[in-house]
Short mmCIF file of C-alpha atoms and ligand atoms in Angstrom, two decimals:
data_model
loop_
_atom_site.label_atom_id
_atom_site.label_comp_id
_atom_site.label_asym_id
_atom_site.label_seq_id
_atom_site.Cartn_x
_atom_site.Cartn_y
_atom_site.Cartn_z
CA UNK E 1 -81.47 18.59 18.27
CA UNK E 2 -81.94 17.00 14.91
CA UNK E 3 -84.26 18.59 12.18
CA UNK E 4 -84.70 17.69 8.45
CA UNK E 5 -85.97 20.04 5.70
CA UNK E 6 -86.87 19.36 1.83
CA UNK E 7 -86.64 22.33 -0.61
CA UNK E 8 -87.35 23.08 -3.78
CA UNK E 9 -84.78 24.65 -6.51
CA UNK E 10 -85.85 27.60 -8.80
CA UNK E 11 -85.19 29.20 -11.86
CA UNK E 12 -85.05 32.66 -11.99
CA UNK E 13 -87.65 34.59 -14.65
CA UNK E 14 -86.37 37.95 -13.69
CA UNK E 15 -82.31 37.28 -12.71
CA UNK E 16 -80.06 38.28 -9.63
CA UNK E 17 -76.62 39.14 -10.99
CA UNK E 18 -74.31 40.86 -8.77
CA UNK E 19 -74.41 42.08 -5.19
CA UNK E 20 -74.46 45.75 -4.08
CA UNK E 21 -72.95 43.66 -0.64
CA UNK E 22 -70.66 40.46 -0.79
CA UNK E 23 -70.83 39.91 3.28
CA UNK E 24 -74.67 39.82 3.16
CA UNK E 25 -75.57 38.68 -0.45
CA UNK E 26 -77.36 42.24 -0.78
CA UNK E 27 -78.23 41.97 -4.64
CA UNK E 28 -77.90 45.39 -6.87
CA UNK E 29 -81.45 43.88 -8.54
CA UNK E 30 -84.42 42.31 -7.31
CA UNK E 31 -85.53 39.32 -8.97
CA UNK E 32 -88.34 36.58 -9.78
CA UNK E 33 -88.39 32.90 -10.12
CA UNK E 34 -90.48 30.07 -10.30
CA UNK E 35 -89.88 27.09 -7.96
CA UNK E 36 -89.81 23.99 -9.43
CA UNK E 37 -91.62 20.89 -8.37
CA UNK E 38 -89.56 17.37 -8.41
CA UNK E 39 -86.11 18.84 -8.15
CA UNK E 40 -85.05 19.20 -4.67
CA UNK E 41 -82.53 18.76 -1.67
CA UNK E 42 -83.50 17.02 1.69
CA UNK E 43 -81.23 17.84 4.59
CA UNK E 44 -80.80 16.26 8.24
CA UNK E 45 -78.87 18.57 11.10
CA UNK E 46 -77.80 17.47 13.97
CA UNK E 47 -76.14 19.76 16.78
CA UNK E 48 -74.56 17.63 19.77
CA UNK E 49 -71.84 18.29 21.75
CA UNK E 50 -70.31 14.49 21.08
CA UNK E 51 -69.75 16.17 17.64
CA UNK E 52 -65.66 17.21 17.36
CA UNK E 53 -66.07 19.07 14.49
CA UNK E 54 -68.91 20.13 11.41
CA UNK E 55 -68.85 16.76 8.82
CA UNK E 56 -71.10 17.18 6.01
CA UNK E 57 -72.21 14.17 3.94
CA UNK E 58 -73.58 15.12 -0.11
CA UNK E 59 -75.14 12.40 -2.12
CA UNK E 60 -74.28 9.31 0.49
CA UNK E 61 -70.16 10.86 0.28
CA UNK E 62 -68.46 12.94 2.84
CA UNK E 63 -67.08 16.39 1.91
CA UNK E 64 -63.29 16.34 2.99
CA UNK E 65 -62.27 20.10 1.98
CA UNK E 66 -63.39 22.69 -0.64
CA UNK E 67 -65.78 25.22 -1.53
CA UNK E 68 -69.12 22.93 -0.85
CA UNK E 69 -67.65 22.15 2.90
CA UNK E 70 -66.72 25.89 3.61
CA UNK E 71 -70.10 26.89 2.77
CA UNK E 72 -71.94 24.75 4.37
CA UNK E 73 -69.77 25.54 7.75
CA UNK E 74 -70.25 29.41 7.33
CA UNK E 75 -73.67 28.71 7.28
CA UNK E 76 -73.88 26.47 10.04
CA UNK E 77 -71.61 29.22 11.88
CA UNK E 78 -74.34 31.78 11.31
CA UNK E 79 -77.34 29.89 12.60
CA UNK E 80 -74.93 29.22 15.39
CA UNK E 81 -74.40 32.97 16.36
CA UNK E 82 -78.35 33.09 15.88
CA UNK E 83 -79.42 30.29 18.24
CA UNK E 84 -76.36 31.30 20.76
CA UNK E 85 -75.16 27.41 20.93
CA UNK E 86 -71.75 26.19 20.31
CA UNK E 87 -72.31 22.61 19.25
CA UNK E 88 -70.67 20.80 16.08
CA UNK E 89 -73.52 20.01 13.52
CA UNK E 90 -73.69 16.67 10.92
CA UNK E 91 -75.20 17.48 7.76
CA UNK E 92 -76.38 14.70 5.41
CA UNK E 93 -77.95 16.28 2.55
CA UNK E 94 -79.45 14.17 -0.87
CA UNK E 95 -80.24 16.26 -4.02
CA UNK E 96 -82.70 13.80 -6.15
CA UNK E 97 -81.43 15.66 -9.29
CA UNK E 98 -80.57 13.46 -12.14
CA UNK E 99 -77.15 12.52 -12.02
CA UNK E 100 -74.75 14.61 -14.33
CA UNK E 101 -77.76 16.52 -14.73
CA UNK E 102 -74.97 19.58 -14.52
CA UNK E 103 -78.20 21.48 -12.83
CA UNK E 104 -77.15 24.35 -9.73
CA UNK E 105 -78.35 22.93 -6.42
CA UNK E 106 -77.48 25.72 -4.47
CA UNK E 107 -80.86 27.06 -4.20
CA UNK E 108 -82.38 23.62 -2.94
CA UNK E 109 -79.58 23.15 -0.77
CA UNK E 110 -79.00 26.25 1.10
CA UNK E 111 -82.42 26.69 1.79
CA UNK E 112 -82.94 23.32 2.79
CA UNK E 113 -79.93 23.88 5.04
CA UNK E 114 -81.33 26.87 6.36
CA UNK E 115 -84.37 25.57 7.40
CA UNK E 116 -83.18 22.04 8.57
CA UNK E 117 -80.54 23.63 10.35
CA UNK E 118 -82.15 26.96 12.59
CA UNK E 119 -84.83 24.20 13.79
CA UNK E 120 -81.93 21.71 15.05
CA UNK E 121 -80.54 24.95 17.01
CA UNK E 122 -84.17 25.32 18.33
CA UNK E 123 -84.70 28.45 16.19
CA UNK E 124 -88.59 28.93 15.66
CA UNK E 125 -87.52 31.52 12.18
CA UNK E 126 -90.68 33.17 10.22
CA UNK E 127 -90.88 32.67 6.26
CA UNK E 128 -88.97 36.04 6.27
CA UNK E 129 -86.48 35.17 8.19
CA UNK E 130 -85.61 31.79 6.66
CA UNK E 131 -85.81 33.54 3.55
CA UNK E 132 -83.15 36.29 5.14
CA UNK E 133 -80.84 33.37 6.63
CA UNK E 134 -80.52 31.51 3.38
CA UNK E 135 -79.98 34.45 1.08
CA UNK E 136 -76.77 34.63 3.42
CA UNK E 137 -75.63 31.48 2.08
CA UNK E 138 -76.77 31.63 -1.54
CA UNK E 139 -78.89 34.52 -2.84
CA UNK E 140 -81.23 32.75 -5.04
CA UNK E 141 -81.51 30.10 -2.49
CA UNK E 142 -83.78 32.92 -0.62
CA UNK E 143 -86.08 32.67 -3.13
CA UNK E 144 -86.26 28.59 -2.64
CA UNK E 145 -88.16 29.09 1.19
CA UNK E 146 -91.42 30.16 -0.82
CA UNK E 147 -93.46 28.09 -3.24
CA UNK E 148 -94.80 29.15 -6.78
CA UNK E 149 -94.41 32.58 -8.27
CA UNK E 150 -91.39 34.14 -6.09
CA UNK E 151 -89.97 37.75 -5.45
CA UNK E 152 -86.56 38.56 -3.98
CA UNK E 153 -86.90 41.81 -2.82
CA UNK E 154 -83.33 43.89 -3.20
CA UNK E 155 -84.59 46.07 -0.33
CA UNK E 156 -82.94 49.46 0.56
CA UNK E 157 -81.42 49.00 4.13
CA UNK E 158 -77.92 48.08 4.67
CA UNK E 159 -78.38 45.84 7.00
CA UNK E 160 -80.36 43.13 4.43
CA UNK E 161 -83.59 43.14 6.77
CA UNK E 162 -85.47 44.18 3.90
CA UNK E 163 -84.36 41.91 1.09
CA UNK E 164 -86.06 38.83 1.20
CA UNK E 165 -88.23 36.77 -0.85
CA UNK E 166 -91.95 37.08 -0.89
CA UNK E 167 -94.63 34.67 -2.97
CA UNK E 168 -96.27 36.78 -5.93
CA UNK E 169 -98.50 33.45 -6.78
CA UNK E 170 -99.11 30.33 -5.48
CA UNK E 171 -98.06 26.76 -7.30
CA UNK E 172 -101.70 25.98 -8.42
CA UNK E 173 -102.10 29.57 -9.96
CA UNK E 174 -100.97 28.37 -13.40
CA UNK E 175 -100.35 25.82 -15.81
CA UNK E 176 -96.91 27.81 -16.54
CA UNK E 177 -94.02 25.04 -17.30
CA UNK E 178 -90.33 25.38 -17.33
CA UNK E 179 -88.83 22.67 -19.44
CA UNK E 180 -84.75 22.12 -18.91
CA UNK E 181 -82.55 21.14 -21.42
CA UNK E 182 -79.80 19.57 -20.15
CA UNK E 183 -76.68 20.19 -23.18
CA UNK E 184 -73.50 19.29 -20.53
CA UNK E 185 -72.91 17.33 -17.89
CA UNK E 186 -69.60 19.41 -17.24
CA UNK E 187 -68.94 21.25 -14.32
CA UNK E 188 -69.06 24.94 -14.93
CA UNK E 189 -65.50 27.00 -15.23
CA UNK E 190 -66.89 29.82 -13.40
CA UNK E 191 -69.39 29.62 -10.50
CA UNK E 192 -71.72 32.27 -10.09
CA UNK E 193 -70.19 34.01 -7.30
CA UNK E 194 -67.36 34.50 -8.59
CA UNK E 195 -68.77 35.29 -12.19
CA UNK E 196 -71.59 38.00 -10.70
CA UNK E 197 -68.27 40.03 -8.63
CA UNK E 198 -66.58 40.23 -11.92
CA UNK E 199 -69.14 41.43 -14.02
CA UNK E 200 -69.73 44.03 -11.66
CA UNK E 201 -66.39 45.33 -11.61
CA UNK E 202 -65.78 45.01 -15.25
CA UNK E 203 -68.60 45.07 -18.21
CA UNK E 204 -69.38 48.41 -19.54
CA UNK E 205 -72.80 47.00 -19.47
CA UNK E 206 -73.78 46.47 -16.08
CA UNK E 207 -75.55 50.36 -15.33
CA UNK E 208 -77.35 49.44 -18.39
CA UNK E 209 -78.77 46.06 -17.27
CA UNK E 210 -79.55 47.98 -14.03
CA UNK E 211 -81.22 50.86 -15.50
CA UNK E 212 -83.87 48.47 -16.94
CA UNK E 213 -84.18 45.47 -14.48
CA UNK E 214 -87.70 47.45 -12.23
CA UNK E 215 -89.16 47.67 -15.76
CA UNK E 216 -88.68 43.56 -16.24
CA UNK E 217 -89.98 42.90 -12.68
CA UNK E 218 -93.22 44.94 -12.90
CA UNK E 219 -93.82 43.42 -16.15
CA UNK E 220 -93.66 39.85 -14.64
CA UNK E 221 -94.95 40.54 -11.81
CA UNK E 222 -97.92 41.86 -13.75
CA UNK E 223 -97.86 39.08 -16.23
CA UNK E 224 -97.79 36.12 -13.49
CA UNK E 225 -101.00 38.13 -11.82
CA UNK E 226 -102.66 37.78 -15.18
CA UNK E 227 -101.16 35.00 -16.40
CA UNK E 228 -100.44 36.71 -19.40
CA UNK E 229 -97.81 34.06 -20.94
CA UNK E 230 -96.33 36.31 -23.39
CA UNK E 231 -95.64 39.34 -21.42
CA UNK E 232 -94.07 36.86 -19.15
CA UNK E 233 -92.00 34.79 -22.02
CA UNK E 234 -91.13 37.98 -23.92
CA UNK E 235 -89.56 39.57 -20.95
CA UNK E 236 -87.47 37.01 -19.14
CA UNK E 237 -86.34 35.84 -22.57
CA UNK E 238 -85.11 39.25 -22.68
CA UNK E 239 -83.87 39.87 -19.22
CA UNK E 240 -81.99 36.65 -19.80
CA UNK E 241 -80.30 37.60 -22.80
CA UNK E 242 -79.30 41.10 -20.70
CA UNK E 243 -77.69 39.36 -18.58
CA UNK E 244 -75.63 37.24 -20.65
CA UNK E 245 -74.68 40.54 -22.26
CA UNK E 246 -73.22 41.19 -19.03
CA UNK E 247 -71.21 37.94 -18.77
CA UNK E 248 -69.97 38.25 -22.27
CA UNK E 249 -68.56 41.74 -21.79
CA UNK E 250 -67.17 40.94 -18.80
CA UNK E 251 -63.37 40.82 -18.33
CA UNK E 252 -62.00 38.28 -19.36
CA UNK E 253 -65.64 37.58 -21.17
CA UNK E 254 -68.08 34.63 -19.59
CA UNK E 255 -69.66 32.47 -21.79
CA UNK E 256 -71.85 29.79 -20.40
CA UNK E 257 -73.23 28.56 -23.91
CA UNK E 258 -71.85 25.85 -26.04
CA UNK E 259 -73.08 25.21 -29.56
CA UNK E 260 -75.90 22.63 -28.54
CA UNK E 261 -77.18 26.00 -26.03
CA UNK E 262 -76.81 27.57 -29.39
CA UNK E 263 -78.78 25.29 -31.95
CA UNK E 264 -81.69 24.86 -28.84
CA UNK E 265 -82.02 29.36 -28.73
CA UNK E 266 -82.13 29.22 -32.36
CA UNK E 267 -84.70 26.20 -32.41
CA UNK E 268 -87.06 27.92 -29.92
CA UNK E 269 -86.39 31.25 -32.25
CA UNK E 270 -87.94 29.40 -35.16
CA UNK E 271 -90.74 27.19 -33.47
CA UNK E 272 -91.94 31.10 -32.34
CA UNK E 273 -92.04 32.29 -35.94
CA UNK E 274 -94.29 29.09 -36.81
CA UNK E 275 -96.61 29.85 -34.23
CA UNK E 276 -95.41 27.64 -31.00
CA UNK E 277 -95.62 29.26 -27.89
CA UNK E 278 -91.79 28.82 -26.27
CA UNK E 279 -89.46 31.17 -24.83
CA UNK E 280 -86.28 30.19 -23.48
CA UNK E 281 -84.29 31.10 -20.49
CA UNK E 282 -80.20 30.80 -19.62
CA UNK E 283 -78.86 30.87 -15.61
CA UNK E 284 -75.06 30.96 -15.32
CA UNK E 285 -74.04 27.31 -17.57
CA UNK E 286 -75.06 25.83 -21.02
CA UNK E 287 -78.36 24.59 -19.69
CA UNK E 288 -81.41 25.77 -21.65
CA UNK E 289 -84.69 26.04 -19.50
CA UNK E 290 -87.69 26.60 -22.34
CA UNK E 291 -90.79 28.51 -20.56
CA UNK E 292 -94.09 26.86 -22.10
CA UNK E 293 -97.79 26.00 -21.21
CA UNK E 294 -98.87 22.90 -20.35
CA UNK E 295 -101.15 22.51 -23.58
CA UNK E 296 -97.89 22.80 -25.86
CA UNK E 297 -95.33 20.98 -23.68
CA UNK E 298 -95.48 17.75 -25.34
CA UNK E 299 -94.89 19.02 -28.46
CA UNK E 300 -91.88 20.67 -27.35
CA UNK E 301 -90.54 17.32 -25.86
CA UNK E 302 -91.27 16.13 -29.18
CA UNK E 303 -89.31 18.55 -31.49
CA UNK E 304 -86.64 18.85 -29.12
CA UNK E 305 -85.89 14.93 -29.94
CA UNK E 306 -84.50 16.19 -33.51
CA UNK E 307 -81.59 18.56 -31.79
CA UNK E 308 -78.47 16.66 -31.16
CA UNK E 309 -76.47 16.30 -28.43
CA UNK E 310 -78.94 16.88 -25.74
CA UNK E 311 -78.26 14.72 -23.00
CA UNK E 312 -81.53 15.20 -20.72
CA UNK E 313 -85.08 16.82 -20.62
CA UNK E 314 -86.40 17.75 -17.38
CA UNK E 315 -90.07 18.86 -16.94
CA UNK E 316 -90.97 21.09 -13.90
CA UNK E 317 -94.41 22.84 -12.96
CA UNK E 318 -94.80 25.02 -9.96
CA UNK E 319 -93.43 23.83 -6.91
CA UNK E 320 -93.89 24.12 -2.83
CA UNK E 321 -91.65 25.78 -0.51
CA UNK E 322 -89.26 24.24 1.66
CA UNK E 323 -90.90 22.56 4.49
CA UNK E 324 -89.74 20.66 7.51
CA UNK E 325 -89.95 16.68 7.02
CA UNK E 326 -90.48 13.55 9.18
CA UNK E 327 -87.96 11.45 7.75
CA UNK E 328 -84.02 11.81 8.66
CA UNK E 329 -81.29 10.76 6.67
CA UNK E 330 -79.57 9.67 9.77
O1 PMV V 1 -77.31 32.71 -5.85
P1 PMV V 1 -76.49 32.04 -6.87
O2 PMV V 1 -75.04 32.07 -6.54
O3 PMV V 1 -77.02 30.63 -7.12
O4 PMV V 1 -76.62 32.87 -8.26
C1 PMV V 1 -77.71 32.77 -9.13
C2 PMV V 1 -77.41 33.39 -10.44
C3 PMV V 1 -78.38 33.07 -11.58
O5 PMV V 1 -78.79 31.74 -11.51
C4 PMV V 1 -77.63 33.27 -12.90
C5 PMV V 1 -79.59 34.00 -11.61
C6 PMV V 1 -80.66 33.75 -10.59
O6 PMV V 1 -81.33 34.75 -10.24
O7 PMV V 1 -80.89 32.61 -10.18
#
């Protein structure tokens, strides 16, 4: 019973901040991403009963205690409950992200997880439900089990069957490129989950970034379809800063951005007045992803050379969905 998975991360065009349900990572908002080729997380499960307990392995070092090793039991829990087996599971899991890169792997990993781990239990799980089991463990991870253009549906039901991610475009559709900027290498003070529950309970702002959040999805939507790259720059540049309008007013405030996050919006800002075509895009840290086409991407990687302080530039075009592998780590 040993399966291993590869999936892709993804940055979010249209965000997911806050769930309407903390049990089932319902999300108050649907959302859109791209997933990105070349950054990814390949996972090996094993089930066997010669297993005591659940070890899980990250990056070639075992996970004693904390957060990383809860989550990755829960999860393995849940798949457990689906398959109706009782064995201990090893997880070995290898994200190829630059080192320090200070990037989320979240997405990558609990999809990869997800997938890796209902075959190991002999689960034969549709797109849908992949999509359903890994939102469980991470809710933009959901997004993660399709390639290309993605959309999280928030759904209506209470029991999350309808809120799951669906692909708006495939990765060949468009020469659309998300360039990160990699300012810190820092491990974030507040992790997303924790962040999204406060937010919701606290910034004056939230209805409002509700109240507008359809109105940025069908305008993505629409713009991937056409591959209209302003609409589609415009709005998530917005939606972004909506949601860090959030953070900031939450209490007490979250702010992700440090000054380089700073000098690189106001950079991108200015490049737009001049006639570049560059819109940039913020997740919960000080990371700066810059949405471009491939015709003007070297350019970018040019005049980004004359910010200081930036420690990495990462290039990513569309990208597959997860998919089961050959090759185990163990
Ligand atoms: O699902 P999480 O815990 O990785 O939260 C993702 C939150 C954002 O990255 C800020 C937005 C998003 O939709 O990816």
């Amino acid at each position: 019973m040993k399966a291993s998975a590869i999936a892709n991360s993804n940055i979010a065009l249209v965000k997911y901040w806050g769930k309407r349900d903390k049990r089932l990572f319902l999300p108050y908002n649907g959302s859109i991403s791209m997933t990105l080729d070349g950054l990814y997380t390949h996972t090996t499960v094993e089930f066997d009963s010669r297993y005591g307990k659940d070890t899980f392995t990250l990056n070639g070092k075992e996970v004693m205690q904390g957060d990383e090793l809860e989550e990755v039991v829960n999860h393995l829990n849940l798949i457990r409950e689906m398959a109706k087996i009782n064995q201990k599971a090893r997880v070995v899991s290898k994200n190829n992200f630059p080192t320090a890169a200070g990037l989320a792997s979240s997405a990558s990993g609990l999809a990869a997880l997800s997938m890796a781990g209902a075959k190991a239990a002999g689960l034969n799980l549709s797109k849908k439900e992949l999509s359903i089991l890994a939102r469980r463990g991470s809710g933009s991870a959901s997004r993660s089990i399709e390639g290309g253009f993605v959309e999280w549906l928030r759904g209506e039901k209470t029991d999350g069957t309808d809120s799951y991610a669906t692909q708006i475009a495939p990765q060949d559709h468009w020469d659309f490129r998300i360039i990160t900027v990699i300012t810190s290498g820092k491990e974030k003070k507040i992790k997303s989950r924790a962040g999204m529950a406060q937010t919701v309970a606290t910034s004056a702002y939230y209805k409002d970034w509700l109240a507008t959040v359809e109105e940025d999805l069908k305008k993505v939507r629409e713009g991937i379809l056409k591959k209209d790259f302003k609409l589609v720059g415009e709005t998530a540049e917005y939606n972004c800063l909506k949601m860090h309008a959030t953070m900031m007013t939450t209490r007490p405030p979250i702010i992700y951005w440090n000054p380089t996050t700073m000098d690189i919006i106001h950079s991108v800002l200015e490049w737009r007045d001049n006639g570049l075509g560059a819109y940039f895009t913020i997740d919960a840290g000080p990371q700066v992803k810059i949405m471009c086409m491939e015709k003007d991407m070297n350019e970018i990687k040019q005049r980004l050379k004359e910010i200081k302080n930036i420690q990495d530039v990462i290039v990513c075009r569309p990208g597959e969905g997860a998919r089961l592998v050959d090759k185990h780590l163990f």
